[in-house]
Short mmCIF file of C-alpha atoms in Angstrom, two decimals:
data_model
loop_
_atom_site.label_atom_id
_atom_site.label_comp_id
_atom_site.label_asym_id
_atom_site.label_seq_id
_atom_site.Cartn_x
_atom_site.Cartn_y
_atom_site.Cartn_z
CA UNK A 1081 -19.32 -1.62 10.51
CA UNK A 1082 -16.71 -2.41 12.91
CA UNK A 1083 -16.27 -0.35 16.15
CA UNK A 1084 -12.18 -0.16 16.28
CA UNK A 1085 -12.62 1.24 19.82
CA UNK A 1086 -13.69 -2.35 21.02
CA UNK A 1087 -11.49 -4.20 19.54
CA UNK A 1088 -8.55 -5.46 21.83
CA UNK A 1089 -5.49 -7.37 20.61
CA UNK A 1090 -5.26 -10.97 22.24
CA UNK A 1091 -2.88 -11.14 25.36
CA UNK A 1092 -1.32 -14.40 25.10
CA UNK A 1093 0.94 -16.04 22.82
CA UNK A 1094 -0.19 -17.60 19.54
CA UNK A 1095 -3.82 -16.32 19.69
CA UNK A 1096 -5.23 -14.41 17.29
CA UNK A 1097 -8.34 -11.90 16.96
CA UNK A 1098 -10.52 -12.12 13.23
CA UNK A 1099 -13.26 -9.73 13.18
CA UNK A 1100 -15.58 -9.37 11.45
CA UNK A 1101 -15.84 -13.47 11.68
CA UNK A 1102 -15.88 -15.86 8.33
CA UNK A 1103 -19.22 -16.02 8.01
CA UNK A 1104 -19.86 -12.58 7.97
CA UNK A 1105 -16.72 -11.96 5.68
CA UNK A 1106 -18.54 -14.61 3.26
CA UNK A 1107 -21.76 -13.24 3.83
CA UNK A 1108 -19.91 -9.09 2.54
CA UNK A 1109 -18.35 -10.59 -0.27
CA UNK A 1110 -21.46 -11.10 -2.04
CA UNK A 1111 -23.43 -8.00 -0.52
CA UNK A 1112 -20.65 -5.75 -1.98
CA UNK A 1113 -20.79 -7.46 -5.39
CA UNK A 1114 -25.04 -6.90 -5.44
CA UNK A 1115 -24.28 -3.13 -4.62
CA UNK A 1116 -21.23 -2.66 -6.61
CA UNK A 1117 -21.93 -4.32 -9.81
CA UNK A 1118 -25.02 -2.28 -9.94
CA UNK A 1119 -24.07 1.04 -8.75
CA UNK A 1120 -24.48 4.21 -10.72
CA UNK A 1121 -22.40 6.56 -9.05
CA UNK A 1122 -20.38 8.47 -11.85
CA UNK A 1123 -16.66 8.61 -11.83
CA UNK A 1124 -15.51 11.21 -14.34
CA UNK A 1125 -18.87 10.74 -16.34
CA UNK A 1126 -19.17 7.05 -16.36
CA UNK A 1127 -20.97 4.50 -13.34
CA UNK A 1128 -19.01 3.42 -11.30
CA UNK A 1129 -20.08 -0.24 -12.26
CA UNK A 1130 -18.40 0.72 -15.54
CA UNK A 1131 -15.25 1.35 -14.40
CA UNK A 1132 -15.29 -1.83 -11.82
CA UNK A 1133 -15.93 -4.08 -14.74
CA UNK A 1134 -13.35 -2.36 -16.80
CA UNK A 1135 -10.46 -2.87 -14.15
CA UNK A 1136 -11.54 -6.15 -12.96
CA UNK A 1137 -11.11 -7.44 -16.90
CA UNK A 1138 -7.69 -5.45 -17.74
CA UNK A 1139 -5.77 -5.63 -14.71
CA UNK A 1140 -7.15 -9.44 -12.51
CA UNK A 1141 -8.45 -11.10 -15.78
CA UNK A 1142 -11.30 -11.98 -14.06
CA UNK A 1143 -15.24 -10.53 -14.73
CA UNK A 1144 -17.84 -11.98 -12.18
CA UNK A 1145 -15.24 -13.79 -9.73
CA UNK A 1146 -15.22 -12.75 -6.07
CA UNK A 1147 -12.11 -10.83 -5.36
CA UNK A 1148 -10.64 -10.19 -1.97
CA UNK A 1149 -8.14 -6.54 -1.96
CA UNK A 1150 -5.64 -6.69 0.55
CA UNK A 1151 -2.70 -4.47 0.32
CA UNK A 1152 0.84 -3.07 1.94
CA UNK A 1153 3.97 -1.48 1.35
CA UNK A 1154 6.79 -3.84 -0.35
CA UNK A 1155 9.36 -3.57 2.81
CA UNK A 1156 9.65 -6.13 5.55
CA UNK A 1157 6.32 -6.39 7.35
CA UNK A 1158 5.37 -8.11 10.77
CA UNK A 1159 3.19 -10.50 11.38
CA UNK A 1160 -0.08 -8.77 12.08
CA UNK A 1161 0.04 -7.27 8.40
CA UNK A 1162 1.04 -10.75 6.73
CA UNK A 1163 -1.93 -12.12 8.29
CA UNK A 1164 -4.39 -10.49 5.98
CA UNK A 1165 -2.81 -12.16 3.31
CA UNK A 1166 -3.55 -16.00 4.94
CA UNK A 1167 -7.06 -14.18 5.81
CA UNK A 1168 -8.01 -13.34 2.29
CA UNK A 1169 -6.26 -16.62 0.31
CA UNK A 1170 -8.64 -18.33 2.90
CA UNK A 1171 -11.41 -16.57 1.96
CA UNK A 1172 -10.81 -16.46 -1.08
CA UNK A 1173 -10.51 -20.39 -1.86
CA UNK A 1174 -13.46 -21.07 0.35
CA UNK A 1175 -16.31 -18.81 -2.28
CA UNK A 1176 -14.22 -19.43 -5.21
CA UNK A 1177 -12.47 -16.07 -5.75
CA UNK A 1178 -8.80 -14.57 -6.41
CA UNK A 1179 -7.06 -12.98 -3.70
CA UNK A 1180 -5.61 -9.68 -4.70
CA UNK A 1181 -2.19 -7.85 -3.06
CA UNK A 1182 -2.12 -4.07 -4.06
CA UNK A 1183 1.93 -3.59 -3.62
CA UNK A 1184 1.74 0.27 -2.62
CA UNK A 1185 5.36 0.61 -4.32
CA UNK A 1186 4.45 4.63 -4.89
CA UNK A 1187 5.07 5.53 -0.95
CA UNK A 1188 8.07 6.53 0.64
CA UNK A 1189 9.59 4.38 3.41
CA UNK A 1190 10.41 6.51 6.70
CA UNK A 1191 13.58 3.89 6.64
CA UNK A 1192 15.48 1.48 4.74
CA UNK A 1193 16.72 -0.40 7.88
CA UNK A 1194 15.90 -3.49 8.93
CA UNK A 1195 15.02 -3.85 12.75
CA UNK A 1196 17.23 -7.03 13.78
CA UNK A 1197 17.50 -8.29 17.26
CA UNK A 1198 20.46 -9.43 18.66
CA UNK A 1199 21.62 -10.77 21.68
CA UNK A 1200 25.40 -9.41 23.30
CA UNK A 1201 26.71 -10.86 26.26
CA UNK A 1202 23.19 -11.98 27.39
CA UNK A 1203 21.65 -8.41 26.38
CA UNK A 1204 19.10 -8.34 24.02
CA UNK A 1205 19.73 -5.23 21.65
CA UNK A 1206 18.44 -4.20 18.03
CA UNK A 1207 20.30 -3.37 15.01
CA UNK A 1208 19.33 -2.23 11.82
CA UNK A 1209 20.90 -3.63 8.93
CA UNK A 1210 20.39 -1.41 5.77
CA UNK A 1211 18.26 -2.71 3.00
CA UNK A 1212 18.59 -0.72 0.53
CA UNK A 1213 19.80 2.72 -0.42
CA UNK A 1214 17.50 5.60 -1.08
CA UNK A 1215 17.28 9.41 -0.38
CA UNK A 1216 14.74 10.88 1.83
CA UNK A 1217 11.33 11.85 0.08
CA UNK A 1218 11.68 8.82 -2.82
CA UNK A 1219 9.24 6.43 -3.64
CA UNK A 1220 9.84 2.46 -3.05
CA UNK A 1221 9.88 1.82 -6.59
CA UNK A 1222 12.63 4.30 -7.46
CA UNK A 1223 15.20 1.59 -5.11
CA UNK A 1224 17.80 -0.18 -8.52
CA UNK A 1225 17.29 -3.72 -8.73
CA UNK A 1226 20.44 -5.62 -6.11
CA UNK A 1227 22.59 -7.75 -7.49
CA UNK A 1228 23.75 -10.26 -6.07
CA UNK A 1229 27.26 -8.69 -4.60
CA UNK A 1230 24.10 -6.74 -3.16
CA UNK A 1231 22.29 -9.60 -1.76
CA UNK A 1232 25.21 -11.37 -0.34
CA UNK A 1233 26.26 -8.45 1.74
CA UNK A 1234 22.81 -7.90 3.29
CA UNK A 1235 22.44 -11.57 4.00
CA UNK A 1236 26.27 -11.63 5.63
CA UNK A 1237 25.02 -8.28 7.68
CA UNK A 1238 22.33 -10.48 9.05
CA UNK A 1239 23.71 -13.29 9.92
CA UNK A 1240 26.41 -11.24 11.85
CA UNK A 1241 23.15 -9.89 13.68
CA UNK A 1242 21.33 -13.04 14.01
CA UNK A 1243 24.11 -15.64 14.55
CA UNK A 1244 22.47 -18.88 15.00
CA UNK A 1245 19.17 -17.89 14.69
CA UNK A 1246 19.49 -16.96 11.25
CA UNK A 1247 19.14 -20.24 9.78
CA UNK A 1248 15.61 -20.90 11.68
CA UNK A 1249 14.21 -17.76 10.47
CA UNK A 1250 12.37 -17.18 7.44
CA UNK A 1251 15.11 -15.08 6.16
CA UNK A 1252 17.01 -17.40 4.32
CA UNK A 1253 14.01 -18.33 2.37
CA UNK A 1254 13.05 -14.66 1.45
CA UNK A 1255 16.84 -14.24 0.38
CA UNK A 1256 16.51 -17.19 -1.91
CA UNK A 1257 13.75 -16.02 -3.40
CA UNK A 1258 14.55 -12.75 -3.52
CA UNK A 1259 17.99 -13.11 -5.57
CA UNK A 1260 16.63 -15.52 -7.64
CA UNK A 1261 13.58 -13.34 -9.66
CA UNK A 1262 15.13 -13.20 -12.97
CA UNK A 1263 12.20 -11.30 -14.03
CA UNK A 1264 12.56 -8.75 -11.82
CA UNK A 1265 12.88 -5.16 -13.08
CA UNK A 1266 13.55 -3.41 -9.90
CA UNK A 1267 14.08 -3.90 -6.15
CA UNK A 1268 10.42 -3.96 -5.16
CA UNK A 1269 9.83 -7.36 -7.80
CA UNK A 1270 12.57 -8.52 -5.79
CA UNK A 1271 10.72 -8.27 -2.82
CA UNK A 1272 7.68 -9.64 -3.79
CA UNK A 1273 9.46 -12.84 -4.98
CA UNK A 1274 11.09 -13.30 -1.69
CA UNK A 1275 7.65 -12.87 0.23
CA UNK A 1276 5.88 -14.63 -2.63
CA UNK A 1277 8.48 -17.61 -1.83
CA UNK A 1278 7.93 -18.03 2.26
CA UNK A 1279 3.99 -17.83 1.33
CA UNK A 1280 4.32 -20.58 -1.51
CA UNK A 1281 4.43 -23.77 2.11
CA UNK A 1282 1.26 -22.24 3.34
CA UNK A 1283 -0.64 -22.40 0.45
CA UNK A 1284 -0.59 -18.74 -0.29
CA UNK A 1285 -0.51 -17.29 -3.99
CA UNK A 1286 -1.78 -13.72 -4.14
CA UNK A 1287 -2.22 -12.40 -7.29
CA UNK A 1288 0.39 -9.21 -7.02
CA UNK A 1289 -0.65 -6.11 -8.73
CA UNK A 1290 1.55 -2.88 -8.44
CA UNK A 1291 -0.21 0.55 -7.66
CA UNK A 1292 2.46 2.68 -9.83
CA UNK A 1293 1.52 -0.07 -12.71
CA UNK A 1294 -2.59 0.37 -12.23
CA UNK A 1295 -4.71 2.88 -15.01
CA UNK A 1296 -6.22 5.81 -12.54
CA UNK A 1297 -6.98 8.44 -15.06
CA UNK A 1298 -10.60 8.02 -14.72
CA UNK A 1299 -10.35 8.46 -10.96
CA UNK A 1300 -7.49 11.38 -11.82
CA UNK A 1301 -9.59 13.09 -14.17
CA UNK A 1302 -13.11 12.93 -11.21
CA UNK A 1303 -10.53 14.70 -8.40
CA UNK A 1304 -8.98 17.44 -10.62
CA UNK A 1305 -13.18 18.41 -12.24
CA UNK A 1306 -14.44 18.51 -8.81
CA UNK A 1307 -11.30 19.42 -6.32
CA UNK A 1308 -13.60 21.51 -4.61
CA UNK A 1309 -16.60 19.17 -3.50
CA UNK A 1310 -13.81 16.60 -2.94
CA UNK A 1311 -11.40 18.28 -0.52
CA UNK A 1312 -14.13 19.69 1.65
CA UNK A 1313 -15.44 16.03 1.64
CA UNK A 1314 -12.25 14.81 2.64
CA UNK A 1315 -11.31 17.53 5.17
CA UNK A 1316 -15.18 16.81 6.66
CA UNK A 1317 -14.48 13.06 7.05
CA UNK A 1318 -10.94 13.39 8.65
CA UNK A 1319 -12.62 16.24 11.27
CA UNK A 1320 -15.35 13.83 11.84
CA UNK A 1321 -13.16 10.83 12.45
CA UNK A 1322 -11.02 12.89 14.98
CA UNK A 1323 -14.18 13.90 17.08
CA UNK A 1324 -15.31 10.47 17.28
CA UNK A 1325 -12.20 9.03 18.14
CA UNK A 1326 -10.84 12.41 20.44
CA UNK A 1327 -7.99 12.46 18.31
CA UNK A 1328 -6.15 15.46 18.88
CA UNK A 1329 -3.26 15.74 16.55
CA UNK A 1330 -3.89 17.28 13.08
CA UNK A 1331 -1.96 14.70 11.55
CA UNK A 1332 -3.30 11.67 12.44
CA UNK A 1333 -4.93 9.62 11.15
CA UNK A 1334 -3.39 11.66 7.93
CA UNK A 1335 -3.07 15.31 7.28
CA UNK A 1336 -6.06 17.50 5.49
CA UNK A 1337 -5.36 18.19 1.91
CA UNK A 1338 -4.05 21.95 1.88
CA UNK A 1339 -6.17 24.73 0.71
CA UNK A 1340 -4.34 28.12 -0.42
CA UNK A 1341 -5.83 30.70 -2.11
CA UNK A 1342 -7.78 29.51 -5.28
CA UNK A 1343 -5.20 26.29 -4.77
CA UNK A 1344 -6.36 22.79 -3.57
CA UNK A 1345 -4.50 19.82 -3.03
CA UNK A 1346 -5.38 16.57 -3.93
CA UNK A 1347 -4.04 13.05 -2.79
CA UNK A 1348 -1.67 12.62 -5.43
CA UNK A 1349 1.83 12.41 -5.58
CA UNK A 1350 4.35 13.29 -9.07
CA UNK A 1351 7.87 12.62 -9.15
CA UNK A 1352 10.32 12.28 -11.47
CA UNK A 1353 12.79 9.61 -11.84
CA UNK A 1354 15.62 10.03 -9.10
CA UNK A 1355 13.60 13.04 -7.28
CA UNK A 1356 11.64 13.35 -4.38
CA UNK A 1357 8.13 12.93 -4.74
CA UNK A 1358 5.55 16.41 -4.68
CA UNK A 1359 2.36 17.35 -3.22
CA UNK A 1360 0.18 17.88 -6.34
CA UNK A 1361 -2.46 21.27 -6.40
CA UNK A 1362 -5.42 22.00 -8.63
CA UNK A 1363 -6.30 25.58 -9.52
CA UNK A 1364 -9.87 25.79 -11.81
CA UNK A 1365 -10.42 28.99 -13.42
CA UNK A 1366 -12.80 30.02 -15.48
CA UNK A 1367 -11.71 28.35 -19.01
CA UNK A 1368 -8.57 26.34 -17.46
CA UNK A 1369 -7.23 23.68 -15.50
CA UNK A 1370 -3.75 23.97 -13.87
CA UNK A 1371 -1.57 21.44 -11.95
CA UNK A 1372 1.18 21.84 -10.19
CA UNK A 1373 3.44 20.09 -8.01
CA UNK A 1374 4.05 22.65 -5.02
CA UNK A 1375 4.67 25.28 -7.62
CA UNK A 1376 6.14 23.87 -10.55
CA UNK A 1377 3.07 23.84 -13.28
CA UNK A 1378 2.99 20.38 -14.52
CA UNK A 1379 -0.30 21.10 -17.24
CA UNK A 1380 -2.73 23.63 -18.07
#
């Protein structure tokens, strides 16, 4: 594995750090498809070979091809994340595989601003020019598909921000693309046709896949059976991490899962439509299961 702690970004302008290098990544792909298409770990009863077949077939419509996971949040993202996606379509094409993007459209953005520099009388400032509009606590893919009114006043905000250096930024692309998904259903489809539509020049064409849209009852059904085992494994890994790494803050590099009483969270979130999403707890008795989401029993 990779030792984080001595890794250092590159100083200078236009370089670029790729670790492990591509002949190891090659070299991973096909150790984790020996180990993985043979393992026998049981996920809610059933290998987990089983279940990496299964989702492999229904949800990438692919069975033995190599498939490089890479994976964000749908909102604007800089240029160190959008390299994994040249990274794995690289990849990818050179063993003959599909390059995946999980869009992780079930979080909730700290913001809906976008951070836009601008330059006043010679001083360089930063505005943020809202996005979209969504109450604290919601998840990504609760943001209403913009129309177009929509669009045009976001792209009018920018290039009030921008001035001339709007029209040599990828912007106007992403804004093309991004009003013109017919398809889309909702905000975040929007997004991933105006990212999908500055990556079509480079040769990029990740195969998109939605996390609110993927089947995890198997997984679902292995956390709520074993809660127990799993949030003392969790809690273990997280302490251990911190040690090694002298972190010192409890929430970094995420929180524990809560324990209270004969209550245990797991890392799952339930929301309704237009609410605020809600830590999920598992209570096992005796002859019963109970969920709830921070009190509010959701099954038994």
């Amino acid at each position: 594995m990779l030792d984080f702690s001595k890794l250092e970004a590159p100083p200078g302008d236009g370089e670029f750090l790729v670790a492990p290098g591509p002949v190891a990544l090659a070299k991973a792909v096909s150790q984790n498809a020996a180990s993985l298409g043979e393992c026998d770990v049981k996920i809610a009863g059933t290998p987990l070979s089983h279940w990496r077949r299964t989702t492999r077939e229904r949800f990438l419509g692919v069975s033995d091809q190599p498939v490089i996971v890479t994976g964000h949040q749908p909102a604007f993202i800089h240029p160190g994340v959008w390299a994994k996606h040249v990274v794995a379509q690289r990849l990818s094409d050179a063993i003959g595989g599909r390059a995946v993007n999980l869009v992780v459209d079930n979080d909730a953005p700290n913001e809906t601003k976008l951070p836009v520099p601008t330059v006043v009388e010679g001083e360089v400032g930063l505005s943020r020019i809202p996005f979209a509009t969504l109450p604290s606590g919601r998840a990504y893919e609760q943001i209403p598909l913009h129309t177009r009114n929509d669009v045009s006043a976001f792209q009018r905000s920018l290039e009030g921000a921008l001035d001339d250096r709007y029209a040599s930024s990828q912007l106007p692309t992403f804004l093309t693309g991004f009003g013109d998904s017919h398809a889309a259903k909702d905000w975040v489809d929007q997004a991933i046709s105006g990212r999908r539509a500055i990556e079509a020049p480079f040769g990029i064409d990740l195969l998109d896949r939605r996390v609110s849209r993927f089947c995890w009852e198997p997984l679902l059904v292995e956390l709520i059976t074993n809660s127990e085992r799993f949030v003392a494994s969790y809690n273990k890994a997280l302490t251990d991490y911190r040690v090694r790494y002298r972190v010192r803050g409890r929430q970094r590099p995420i929180p524990d899962l809560a324990i209270e009483g004969d209550r245990r969270e797991i890392p799952v979130w339930a929301y309704r439509k237009g609410e605020p999403r809600q830590r999920v707890y598992v209570s096992c008795g005796r002859d019963k299961v109970r969920l709830d989401a921070e009190g509010e029993l959701i099954a038994e």
